[in-house]
Coordinates of N, CA, C and O in Angstrom, one line a residue:
M249 N -8.2 34.2 -29.2 CA -7.0 34.9 -29.4 C -6.6 35.1 -30.9 O -6.2 36.1 -31.3
R250 N -6.9 34.0 -31.6 CA -6.6 34.0 -33.1 C -7.4 35.1 -33.8 O -6.9 35.8 -34.6
S251 N -8.7 35.1 -33.4 CA -9.6 36.1 -34.1 C -9.2 37.5 -33.7 O -9.3 38.4 -34.5
L252 N -8.7 37.7 -32.5 CA -8.3 39.0 -32.0 C -7.1 39.5 -32.8 O -7.0 40.6 -33.2
C253 N -6.1 38.6 -33.0 CA -4.9 38.9 -33.8 C -5.3 39.3 -35.2 O -4.8 40.2 -35.8
R254 N -6.2 38.5 -35.8 CA -6.6 38.8 -37.2 C -7.3 40.1 -37.3 O -7.1 40.9 -38.2
L255 N -8.2 40.4 -36.3 CA -8.9 41.7 -36.3 C -7.9 42.8 -36.2 O -8.0 43.8 -36.9
F256 N -6.8 42.6 -35.4 CA -5.8 43.7 -35.2 C -5.1 43.9 -36.5 O -4.9 45.0 -36.9
V257 N -4.7 42.8 -37.2 CA -4.0 42.9 -38.5 C -4.8 43.6 -39.5 O -4.4 44.5 -40.2
V258 N -6.1 43.2 -39.6 CA -7.0 43.8 -40.6 C -7.2 45.3 -40.2 O -7.2 46.2 -41.1
A259 N -7.3 45.6 -39.0 CA -7.5 47.0 -38.6 C -6.3 47.8 -38.9 O -6.4 49.0 -39.4
V260 N -5.1 47.3 -38.7 CA -3.8 48.0 -39.0 C -3.7 48.2 -40.5 O -3.4 49.3 -41.0
A261 N -4.0 47.1 -41.3 CA -3.9 47.2 -42.7 C -4.9 48.2 -43.3 O -4.6 49.1 -44.1
A262 N -6.2 48.2 -42.7 CA -7.2 49.1 -43.2 C -6.8 50.5 -42.8 O -7.0 51.5 -43.6
G263 N -6.2 50.7 -41.7 CA -5.7 52.0 -41.3 C -4.7 52.6 -42.2 O -4.6 53.7 -42.6
V264 N -3.7 51.7 -42.6 CA -2.6 52.1 -43.5 C -3.2 52.4 -44.8 O -2.8 53.4 -45.5
W265 N -4.1 51.5 -45.3 CA -4.6 51.8 -46.7 C -5.5 53.0 -46.7 O -5.5 53.8 -47.6
A266 N -6.2 53.2 -45.6 CA -7.0 54.5 -45.5 C -6.1 55.7 -45.5 O -6.4 56.7 -46.1
F267 N -5.0 55.5 -44.8 CA -4.0 56.6 -44.7 C -3.4 56.9 -46.1 O -3.2 58.1 -46.5
A268 N -3.2 55.8 -46.8 CA -2.5 56.0 -48.1 C -3.5 56.3 -49.2 O -3.1 56.6 -50.3
G269 N -4.8 56.1 -48.9 CA -5.8 56.4 -49.9 C -6.0 55.3 -50.9 O -6.4 55.5 -52.0
I270 N -5.7 54.0 -50.4 CA -5.8 52.8 -51.3 C -7.0 52.0 -51.0 O -7.1 51.6 -49.9
G271 N -7.9 51.8 -51.9 CA -9.0 51.0 -51.7 C -10.1 51.5 -50.8 O -11.2 51.1 -50.8
V272 N -9.8 52.4 -49.9 CA -10.8 52.9 -49.0 C -10.7 54.4 -49.1 O -9.6 55.0 -49.2
R273 N -11.8 55.1 -49.0 CA -11.8 56.5 -49.1 C -11.1 57.1 -47.9 O -11.6 56.8 -46.8
A274 N -10.1 57.9 -48.1 CA -9.4 58.4 -46.9 C -10.2 59.5 -46.3 O -10.9 60.3 -47.0
A275 N -10.1 59.6 -45.0 CA -10.7 60.7 -44.3 C -10.0 62.0 -44.5 O -8.8 61.9 -44.9
P276 N -10.6 63.1 -44.4 CA -9.9 64.3 -44.6 C -8.8 64.5 -43.7 O -8.9 64.2 -42.5
T277 N -7.6 64.8 -44.2 CA -6.4 64.9 -43.4 C -5.8 66.3 -43.6 O -6.1 67.0 -44.5
T278 N -5.0 66.6 -42.7 CA -4.4 67.9 -42.8 C -3.4 67.8 -43.9 O -2.7 66.8 -44.1
P279 N -3.2 68.8 -44.7 CA -2.3 68.7 -45.8 C -0.9 68.6 -45.3 O -0.6 69.1 -44.3
T280 N -0.1 67.9 -46.1 CA 1.4 67.9 -45.8 C 2.0 69.3 -46.0 O 1.4 70.1 -46.6
P281 N 3.1 69.5 -45.4 CA 3.7 70.8 -45.5 C 3.8 71.3 -46.9 O 3.8 72.4 -47.2
T282 N 4.1 70.3 -47.8 CA 4.3 70.7 -49.2 C 2.9 70.8 -49.9 O 2.9 71.3 -51.0
G283 N 1.9 70.2 -49.3 CA 0.6 70.3 -50.0 C 0.4 69.2 -51.0 O -0.6 69.2 -51.7
Q284 N 1.4 68.3 -51.1 CA 1.4 67.2 -52.1 C 1.0 65.9 -51.3 O 1.3 65.7 -50.2
P285 N 0.2 65.0 -52.0 CA 0.0 63.7 -51.4 C 1.2 62.9 -51.3 O 2.2 63.2 -51.9
A286 N 1.2 61.8 -50.5 CA 2.4 61.0 -50.3 C 2.8 60.3 -51.6 O 1.9 59.9 -52.4
S287 N 4.1 60.2 -51.7 CA 4.6 59.6 -53.0 C 4.4 58.1 -53.0 O 4.2 57.5 -51.9
E288 N 4.5 57.6 -54.2 CA 4.4 56.1 -54.3 C 5.4 55.4 -53.5 O 5.2 54.3 -52.9
E289 N 6.6 55.9 -53.5 CA 7.7 55.3 -52.7 C 7.4 55.3 -51.2 O 7.6 54.3 -50.5
E290 N 6.9 56.4 -50.7 CA 6.5 56.5 -49.3 C 5.4 55.5 -49.0 O 5.4 54.8 -47.9
V291 N 4.4 55.3 -49.9 CA 3.4 54.4 -49.7 C 3.9 52.9 -49.7 O 3.5 52.1 -48.9
N292 N 4.9 52.7 -50.6 CA 5.5 51.4 -50.7 C 6.2 51.0 -49.4 O 6.2 49.9 -48.9
V293 N 7.0 52.0 -48.9 CA 7.7 51.8 -47.7 C 6.7 51.6 -46.5 O 6.9 50.7 -45.7
L294 N 5.7 52.4 -46.5 CA 4.7 52.2 -45.5 C 4.0 50.8 -45.6 O 3.8 50.1 -44.6
M295 N 3.7 50.4 -46.8 CA 3.1 49.1 -47.0 C 4.0 47.9 -46.6 O 3.6 46.9 -46.0
F296 N 5.3 48.1 -46.9 CA 6.3 47.1 -46.6 C 6.4 47.0 -45.0 O 6.5 45.9 -44.5
G297 N 6.4 48.2 -44.4 CA 6.4 48.1 -42.9 C 5.2 47.4 -42.3 O 5.3 46.7 -41.4
V298 N 4.0 47.7 -43.0 CA 2.8 47.0 -42.5 C 2.9 45.5 -42.7 O 2.5 44.7 -41.8
L299 N 3.4 45.1 -43.9 CA 3.6 43.7 -44.1 C 4.5 43.0 -43.1 O 4.3 41.9 -42.6
Q300 N 5.6 43.8 -42.8 CA 6.6 43.2 -41.9 C 5.9 43.1 -40.5 O 6.1 42.2 -39.7
L301 N 5.2 44.2 -40.1 CA 4.5 44.2 -38.8 C 3.5 43.0 -38.8 O 3.4 42.3 -37.8
S302 N 2.7 42.8 -39.9 CA 1.8 41.7 -40.0 C 2.5 40.4 -39.8 O 2.0 39.5 -39.1
E303 N 3.6 40.2 -40.5 CA 4.4 38.9 -40.4 C 4.9 38.7 -39.0 O 4.9 37.6 -38.5
S304 N 5.4 39.8 -38.4 CA 5.9 39.7 -37.1 C 4.8 39.3 -36.1 O 5.0 38.5 -35.2
L305 N 3.6 39.9 -36.3 CA 2.5 39.6 -35.4 C 2.0 38.1 -35.6 O 1.7 37.4 -34.7
R306 N 2.1 37.7 -36.9 CA 1.7 36.3 -37.2 C 2.7 35.3 -36.5 O 2.3 34.3 -35.9
H307 N 4.0 35.6 -36.6 CA 5.0 34.8 -36.0 C 4.9 34.8 -34.5 O 5.0 33.8 -33.8
T308 N 4.6 36.0 -33.9 CA 4.4 36.1 -32.4 C 3.2 35.3 -32.0 O 3.2 34.6 -31.0
Y309 N 2.1 35.4 -32.8 CA 0.9 34.6 -32.5 C 1.2 33.1 -32.5 O 0.8 32.4 -31.6
R310 N 1.9 32.6 -33.6 CA 2.2 31.2 -33.7 C 3.1 30.7 -32.6 O 2.9 29.7 -32.0
T311 N 4.1 31.5 -32.3 CA 5.0 31.2 -31.2 C 4.3 31.1 -29.8 O 4.4 30.2 -29.0
T312 N 3.4 32.1 -29.6 CA 2.6 32.2 -28.4 C 1.7 31.0 -28.3 O 1.5 30.3 -27.2
E313 N 1.0 30.7 -29.4 CA 0.1 29.5 -29.5 C 0.8 28.2 -29.2 O 0.3 27.4 -28.4
A314 N 2.0 28.1 -29.8 CA 2.8 26.8 -29.5 C 3.2 26.8 -28.0 O 3.1 25.7 -27.4
R315 N 3.6 27.9 -27.5 CA 4.0 27.9 -26.0 C 2.8 27.6 -25.2 O 2.9 26.8 -24.2
L316 N 1.6 28.1 -25.5 CA 0.4 27.8 -24.7 C 0.0 26.3 -24.9 O -0.4 25.7 -23.9
D317 N 0.2 25.8 -26.1 CA -0.1 24.3 -26.2 C 0.9 23.5 -25.4 O 0.5 22.5 -24.7
R318 N 2.2 23.9 -25.4 CA 3.2 23.1 -24.6 C 2.8 23.3 -23.1 O 2.9 22.3 -22.3
L319 N 2.4 24.5 -22.7 CA 2.1 24.7 -21.3 C 0.8 23.9 -20.9 O 0.8 23.3 -19.8
A320 N -0.2 23.8 -21.8 CA -1.4 23.1 -21.5 C -1.0 21.6 -21.4 O -1.5 20.9 -20.5
R321 N -0.1 21.1 -22.3 CA 0.3 19.7 -22.2 C 1.0 19.4 -20.9 O 0.8 18.4 -20.2
A322 N 1.9 20.4 -20.5 CA 2.6 20.2 -19.2 C 1.7 20.2 -18.0 O 1.8 19.4 -17.1
V323 N 0.6 21.0 -18.1 CA -0.3 21.1 -17.0 C -1.1 19.8 -16.9 O -1.3 19.2 -15.8
R324 N -1.5 19.2 -18.1 CA -2.3 18.0 -18.1 C -1.4 16.8 -17.6 O -1.8 16.0 -16.8
S325 N -0.1 16.9 -18.0 CA 0.8 15.8 -17.5 C 1.0 15.9 -16.0 O 1.0 14.9 -15.3
T326 N 1.1 17.1 -15.5 CA 1.3 17.3 -14.1 C 0.1 16.9 -13.3 O 0.2 16.2 -12.3
E327 N -1.1 17.2 -13.9 CA -2.4 16.7 -13.2 C -2.5 15.2 -13.2 O -2.8 14.6 -12.2
S328 N -2.1 14.6 -14.3 CA -2.1 13.1 -14.4 C -1.1 12.5 -13.3 O -1.4 11.5 -12.6
L329 N 0.1 13.1 -13.3 CA 1.1 12.6 -12.3 C 0.6 12.8 -10.9 O 0.7 11.9 -10.1
M330 N -0.1 13.9 -10.6 CA -0.6 14.1 -9.2 C -1.7 13.1 -8.9 O -1.8 12.6 -7.8
Q331 N -2.5 12.8 -9.9 CA -3.6 11.8 -9.6 C -3.0 10.4 -9.4 O -3.4 9.7 -8.5
R332 N -1.9 10.1 -10.1 CA -1.2 8.8 -9.9 C -0.6 8.8 -8.5 O -0.7 7.8 -7.7
V333 N 0.0 9.9 -8.1 CA 0.7 10.0 -6.8 C -0.4 9.9 -5.7 O -0.2 9.2 -4.7
D334 N -1.6 10.5 -5.9 CA -2.7 10.4 -4.9 C -3.1 9.0 -4.8 O -3.4 8.5 -3.7
R335 N -3.3 8.3 -5.9 CA -3.7 6.9 -5.9 C -2.7 6.0 -5.1 O -3.1 5.2 -4.3
Q336 N -1.4 6.2 -5.5 CA -0.4 5.4 -4.8 C -0.3 5.7 -3.3 O -0.1 4.8 -2.5
T337 N -0.5 7.0 -2.9 CA -0.5 7.3 -1.5 C -1.7 6.7 -0.8 O -1.5 6.1 0.3
L338 N -2.8 6.7 -1.4 CA -4.0 6.0 -0.8 C -3.8 4.5 -0.7 O -4.1 3.9 0.4
E339 N -3.2 3.9 -1.7 CA -2.9 2.4 -1.7 C -1.9 2.1 -0.6 O -2.0 1.1 0.1
A340 N -0.9 3.0 -0.5 CA 0.1 2.8 0.6 C -0.5 2.9 2.0 O -0.1 2.1 2.9
K341 N -1.4 3.8 2.2 CA -2.0 4.0 3.5 C -2.9 2.7 3.8 O -2.9 2.2 4.9
Q342 N -3.6 2.3 2.7 CA -4.4 1.1 3.0 C -3.6 -0.2 3.3 O -3.9 -0.9 4.2
A343 N -2.4 -0.3 2.6 CA -1.5 -1.4 2.8 C -1.0 -1.3 4.3 O -0.8 -2.3 5.0
E344 N -0.6 -0.1 4.7 CA -0.1 0.1 6.0 C -1.1 -0.3 7.1 O -0.8 -0.9 8.1
V345 N -2.4 0.1 6.9 CA -3.5 -0.3 7.8 C -3.6 -1.8 7.9 O -3.7 -2.4 8.9
Q346 N -3.5 -2.5 6.7 CA -3.7 -3.9 6.7 C -2.5 -4.6 7.4 O -2.7 -5.6 8.1
I347 N -1.3 -4.1 7.2 CA -0.1 -4.6 7.8 C -0.2 -4.5 9.3 O 0.1 -5.4 10.1
R348 N -0.7 -3.3 9.8 CA -0.8 -3.1 11.2 C -1.9 -4.1 11.8 O -1.7 -4.6 12.9
E349 N -3.0 -4.2 11.1 CA -4.0 -5.2 11.6 C -3.4 -6.6 11.6 O -3.7 -7.3 12.6
G350 N -2.7 -7.0 10.6 CA -2.0 -8.3 10.6 C -1.1 -8.5 11.8 O -1.1 -9.6 12.4
I351 N -0.3 -7.5 12.1 CA 0.7 -7.6 13.2 C -0.1 -7.7 14.5 O 0.3 -8.5 15.4
H352 N -1.2 -6.9 14.7 CA -2.0 -7.0 15.9 C -2.6 -8.4 16.0 O -2.6 -9.0 17.1
H353 N -3.1 -9.0 14.9 CA -3.6 -10.3 14.9 C -2.6 -11.4 15.3 O -2.8 -12.3 16.1
L354 N -1.4 -11.2 14.7 CA -0.3 -12.2 15.0 C 0.1 -12.1 16.5 O 0.4 -13.1 17.1
Q355 N 0.2 -10.8 17.0 CA 0.5 -10.7 18.4 C -0.5 -11.3 19.3 O -0.2 -12.0 20.3
A356 N -1.8 -11.2 19.0 CA -2.8 -11.8 19.8 C -2.7 -13.3 19.7 O -2.9 -14.0 20.7
Q357 N -2.5 -13.9 18.5 CA -2.4 -15.3 18.4 C -1.1 -15.8 19.1 O -1.2 -16.9 19.8
T358 N 0.0 -15.1 19.1 CA 1.2 -15.4 19.8 C 0.9 -15.5 21.3 O 1.3 -16.4 22.0
A359 N 0.2 -14.4 21.8 CA -0.1 -14.4 23.3 C -1.0 -15.6 23.7 O -0.8 -16.2 24.7
D360 N -2.0 -15.9 22.8 CA -2.9 -17.0 23.1 C -2.1 -18.3 23.1 O -2.3 -19.2 24.0
L361 N -1.2 -18.5 22.2 CA -0.5 -19.8 22.1 C 0.5 -19.9 23.3 O 0.7 -21.0 23.9
R362 N 1.1 -18.8 23.7 CA 2.0 -18.8 24.8 C 1.2 -19.2 26.1 O 1.7 -20.0 26.9
S363 N 0.0 -18.6 26.2 CA -0.8 -18.9 27.4 C -1.2 -20.4 27.5 O -1.0 -21.1 28.5
S364 N -1.7 -20.9 26.3 CA -2.1 -22.3 26.3 C -0.9 -23.2 26.5 O -1.0 -24.3 27.1
T365 N 0.2 -22.8 25.9 CA 1.4 -23.7 26.1 C 1.8 -23.7 27.5 O 2.2 -24.8 28.1
Q366 N 1.8 -22.6 28.2 CA 2.2 -22.6 29.7 C 1.2 -23.5 30.5 O 1.6 -24.2 31.3
Q367 N -0.1 -23.4 30.1 CA -1.1 -24.2 30.8 C -0.8 -25.7 30.6 O -0.9 -26.5 31.5
A368 N -0.6 -26.0 29.3 CA -0.3 -27.4 29.0 C 0.9 -27.9 29.7 O 1.0 -29.1 30.2
K369 N 2.0 -27.1 29.8 CA 3.2 -27.5 30.5 C 2.9 -27.8 31.9 O 3.4 -28.8 32.5
G370 N 2.1 -26.9 32.5 CA 1.8 -27.1 34.0 C 1.0 -28.4 34.2 O 1.3 -29.2 35.1
K371 N 0.1 -28.7 33.2 CA -0.7 -30.0 33.4 C 0.2 -31.2 33.2 O 0.1 -32.2 33.9
V372 N 1.2 -31.1 32.2 CA 2.1 -32.2 31.9 C 3.0 -32.5 33.2 O 3.2 -33.6 33.6
E373 N 3.5 -31.4 33.8 CA 4.3 -31.5 34.9 C 3.5 -32.2 36.1 O 4.0 -33.0 36.8
Q374 N 2.2 -31.8 36.2 CA 1.4 -32.4 37.2 C 1.2 -33.9 37.0 O 1.2 -34.7 37.9
V375 N 0.9 -34.2 35.7 CA 0.7 -35.6 35.4 C 2.0 -36.4 35.6 O 2.0 -37.6 36.1
Q376 N 3.1 -35.8 35.3 CA 4.4 -36.5 35.5 C 4.6 -36.8 37.0 O 5.1 -37.8 37.4
Q377 N 4.3 -35.8 37.8 CA 4.4 -36.0 39.3 C 3.5 -37.1 39.7 O 3.9 -38.0 40.5
Q378 N 2.2 -37.2 39.2 CA 1.3 -38.2 39.6 C 1.8 -39.6 39.1 O 1.7 -40.6 39.8
E379 N 2.4 -39.6 37.9 CA 3.0 -40.8 37.4 C 4.1 -41.3 38.3 O 4.1 -42.5 38.6
L380 N 4.9 -40.4 38.7 CA 6.0 -40.8 39.6 C 5.4 -41.4 40.9 O 5.9 -42.4 41.4
E381 N 4.4 -40.7 41.4 CA 3.8 -41.2 42.7 C 3.2 -42.6 42.5 O 3.3 -43.5 43.4
L382 N 2.5 -42.8 41.4 CA 1.9 -44.1 41.1 C 3.0 -45.2 40.9 O 2.8 -46.3 41.4
K383 N 4.1 -44.8 40.3 CA 5.1 -45.8 40.2 C 5.7 -46.2 41.6 O 5.9 -47.4 41.8
M384 N 5.8 -45.2 42.4 CA 6.3 -45.5 43.8 C 5.2 -46.4 44.5 O 5.6 -47.4 45.2
K385 N 3.9 -46.1 44.3 CA 2.9 -46.9 44.9 C 2.9 -48.3 44.4 O 2.7 -49.3 45.1
L386 N 3.1 -48.5 43.1 CA 3.2 -49.8 42.5 C 4.3 -50.6 43.0 O 4.2 -51.8 43.3
S387 N 5.5 -49.9 43.2 CA 6.6 -50.6 43.7 C 6.3 -51.0 45.1 O 6.7 -52.2 45.5
G388 N 5.7 -50.2 45.9 CA 5.3 -50.6 47.3 C 4.3 -51.7 47.3 O 4.4 -52.6 48.1
L389 N 3.4 -51.7 46.3 CA 2.4 -52.8 46.2 C 3.0 -54.1 45.8 O 2.6 -55.2 46.3
E390 N 4.0 -54.0 44.9 CA 4.7 -55.2 44.5 C 5.4 -55.9 45.7 O 5.4 -57.1 45.9
S391 N 6.1 -55.0 46.5 CA 6.8 -55.5 47.6 C 5.8 -56.1 48.7 O 6.1 -57.1 49.3
T392 N 4.7 -55.4 48.8 CA 3.7 -55.9 49.7 C 3.1 -57.2 49.2 O 2.8 -58.1 50.0
L393 N 2.9 -57.3 47.9 CA 2.4 -58.5 47.3 C 3.3 -59.7 47.5 O 2.8 -60.8 47.8
S394 N 4.6 -59.5 47.4 CA 5.5 -60.6 47.6 C 5.5 -61.1 49.0 O 5.8 -62.3 49.3
S395 N 5.2 -60.2 50.0 CA 5.2 -60.6 51.4 C 3.8 -60.9 51.9 O 3.7 -61.2 53.1
A396 N 2.8 -60.7 51.1 CA 1.4 -60.9 51.6 C 1.0 -62.3 51.6 O 1.5 -63.2 51.0
S397 N -0.1 -62.6 52.4 CA -0.7 -63.9 52.5 C -1.5 -64.2 51.2 O -1.9 -63.3 50.5
P398 N -1.7 -65.5 50.9 CA -2.4 -65.9 49.7 C -3.8 -65.3 49.6 O -4.3 -65.1 48.5
D399 N -4.5 -65.0 50.7 CA -5.8 -64.5 50.7 C -5.8 -63.0 50.2 O -6.8 -62.6 49.5
N400 N -4.8 -62.3 50.5 CA -4.8 -60.9 50.1 C -4.2 -60.7 48.7 O -4.2 -59.6 48.1
V401 N -3.6 -61.8 48.1 CA -3.0 -61.6 46.8 C -4.0 -61.2 45.7 O -3.7 -60.4 44.9
K402 N -5.2 -61.9 45.7 CA -6.1 -61.5 44.7 C -6.6 -60.1 44.8 O -6.6 -59.4 43.7
S403 N -6.9 -59.6 45.9 CA -7.3 -58.2 46.0 C -6.2 -57.2 45.7 O -6.4 -56.2 45.1
L404 N -4.9 -57.6 46.1 CA -3.8 -56.8 45.7 C -3.6 -56.8 44.2 O -3.2 -55.7 43.6
K405 N -3.8 -58.0 43.6 CA -3.6 -58.0 42.1 C -4.6 -57.1 41.4 O -4.3 -56.4 40.5
D406 N -5.9 -57.2 41.9 CA -6.9 -56.3 41.3 C -6.5 -54.8 41.5 O -6.7 -54.0 40.6
T407 N -6.0 -54.5 42.7 CA -5.6 -53.1 42.9 C -4.5 -52.7 42.0 O -4.5 -51.6 41.4
V408 N -3.5 -53.6 41.9 CA -2.4 -53.3 41.0 C -2.8 -53.2 39.5 O -2.4 -52.3 38.8
Q409 N -3.8 -54.0 39.1 CA -4.3 -53.9 37.7 C -5.0 -52.6 37.5 O -4.8 -51.9 36.5
K410 N -5.8 -52.2 38.5 CA -6.5 -50.9 38.4 C -5.5 -49.7 38.3 O -5.6 -48.8 37.5
H411 N -4.5 -49.8 39.2 CA -3.4 -48.8 39.2 C -2.6 -48.8 37.8 O -2.3 -47.7 37.3
S412 N -2.4 -50.0 37.3 CA -1.7 -50.1 36.0 C -2.5 -49.5 34.9 O -2.0 -48.8 34.0
M413 N -3.8 -49.8 34.9 CA -4.7 -49.2 33.9 C -4.7 -47.7 34.0 O -4.6 -46.9 33.0
L414 N -4.8 -47.2 35.3 CA -4.8 -45.8 35.5 C -3.5 -45.1 35.0 O -3.4 -44.1 34.4
L415 N -2.4 -45.8 35.3 CA -1.1 -45.3 34.9 C -1.0 -45.3 33.4 O -0.4 -44.3 32.8
K416 N -1.5 -46.3 32.7 CA -1.5 -46.4 31.3 C -2.3 -45.2 30.7 O -1.8 -44.5 29.7
D417 N -3.5 -45.0 31.2 CA -4.3 -43.8 30.8 C -3.5 -42.5 31.0 O -3.6 -41.6 30.1
L418 N -2.9 -42.4 32.1 CA -2.1 -41.1 32.4 C -1.0 -41.0 31.4 O -0.7 -39.9 30.9
L419 N -0.3 -42.1 31.1 CA 0.8 -42.0 30.2 C 0.3 -41.6 28.8 O 0.9 -40.8 28.1
D420 N -0.8 -42.2 28.3 CA -1.4 -41.9 27.0 C -1.8 -40.4 27.0 O -1.5 -39.7 26.0
W421 N -2.4 -39.9 28.1 CA -2.8 -38.5 28.2 C -1.6 -37.6 28.1 O -1.6 -36.6 27.5
T422 N -0.5 -38.0 28.8 CA 0.7 -37.2 28.9 C 1.3 -37.1 27.5 O 1.8 -36.1 27.0
K423 N 1.3 -38.3 26.7 CA 1.8 -38.3 25.4 C 1.0 -37.3 24.5 O 1.6 -36.6 23.7
T424 N -0.3 -37.4 24.6 CA -1.2 -36.5 23.8 C -0.9 -35.0 24.1 O -0.8 -34.2 23.2
Q425 N -0.7 -34.7 25.4 CA -0.4 -33.3 25.8 C 0.9 -32.9 25.3 O 1.1 -31.7 24.8
R426 N 1.9 -33.8 25.3 CA 3.2 -33.4 24.8 C 3.2 -33.1 23.3 O 3.8 -32.2 22.8
E427 N 2.4 -33.9 22.6 CA 2.2 -33.7 21.1 C 1.5 -32.4 20.9 O 1.9 -31.6 20.0
K428 N 0.5 -32.0 21.7 CA -0.1 -30.8 21.5 C 0.8 -29.6 21.8 O 0.8 -28.6 21.1
I429 N 1.7 -29.8 22.8 CA 2.6 -28.7 23.2 C 3.6 -28.5 22.0 O 4.0 -27.4 21.6
E430 N 4.1 -29.6 21.4 CA 5.0 -29.5 20.3 C 4.4 -28.8 19.1 O 5.0 -28.0 18.5
L431 N 3.1 -29.2 18.9 CA 2.4 -28.5 17.8 C 2.2 -27.0 18.0 O 2.5 -26.2 17.2
Q432 N 1.9 -26.7 19.3 CA 1.7 -25.3 19.6 C 3.1 -24.5 19.5 O 3.1 -23.4 19.1
N433 N 4.2 -25.2 19.9 CA 5.5 -24.6 19.8 C 5.9 -24.3 18.4 O 6.4 -23.3 18.0
Q434 N 5.5 -25.3 17.5 CA 5.7 -25.1 16.0 C 4.9 -23.9 15.5 O 5.4 -23.0 14.8
Q435 N 3.7 -23.8 15.9 CA 2.8 -22.7 15.5 C 3.4 -21.4 16.0 O 3.4 -20.4 15.3
L436 N 3.8 -21.4 17.3 CA 4.4 -20.2 17.9 C 5.6 -19.7 17.1 O 5.8 -18.5 16.8
T437 N 6.5 -20.7 16.7 CA 7.7 -20.3 16.0 C 7.3 -19.8 14.6 O 7.9 -18.8 14.2
Q438 N 6.3 -20.4 13.9 CA 5.9 -19.8 12.6 C 5.3 -18.4 12.8 O 5.6 -17.5 12.0
L439 N 4.5 -18.2 13.8 CA 4.0 -16.8 14.0 C 5.0 -15.8 14.3 O 5.0 -14.7 13.8
Q440 N 6.1 -16.2 15.0 CA 7.1 -15.3 15.3 C 7.9 -15.0 14.1 O 8.4 -13.8 13.9
K441 N 8.1 -16.0 13.2 CA 8.8 -15.7 11.9 C 8.0 -14.8 11.1 O 8.5 -13.9 10.4
Q442 N 6.6 -15.0 11.0 CA 5.8 -14.1 10.2 C 5.8 -12.7 10.8 O 5.9 -11.7 10.0
K443 N 5.8 -12.6 12.1 CA 5.9 -11.3 12.7 C 7.2 -10.6 12.4 O 7.2 -9.4 12.2
G444 N 8.3 -11.4 12.4 CA 9.6 -10.8 12.1 C 9.7 -10.3 10.7 O 10.4 -9.3 10.4
S445 N 9.1 -11.0 9.7 CA 9.1 -10.6 8.3 C 8.2 -9.5 8.0 O 8.4 -8.7 7.1

């Protein structure tokens, strides 16, 4: 564009000079009505107009060039902004997918813990029932032992000891299961808090 403007200015100046007969041989022209060549004052006025036109064209070119530069910078800035927005959108989508996967994983863990907790509760209740039945049997055995003959006392004592050991094992197992249930309840509470946040 710059070379085009220069070419235009040179062409206009050459045309004016050719018209005025300065520096370039003028083409044959029709004579003026008076038959006299243009006066020096007319040439000066014409040259002044050409200079003003040249200055105006130069100013217009510079202004247009500055505007085009500003426009190009604005376009580059907009493109950069769009690229950042695209990156942020992609990162947000990836984060959303990860959050959804995390929620599904937490929900699955919560369901598993609830199921195992329910099973453990059922087993503990069953053991507690067996414990109660054994206590009742032991009470019955103790009353039978107090009224039994000396011959049966030894066998009854052995039976009572076996039942006592079985009861102790059941009590230990019940305690272990209760601790497991408490641990599972704590894990379930933590998972629910994570899910809520």
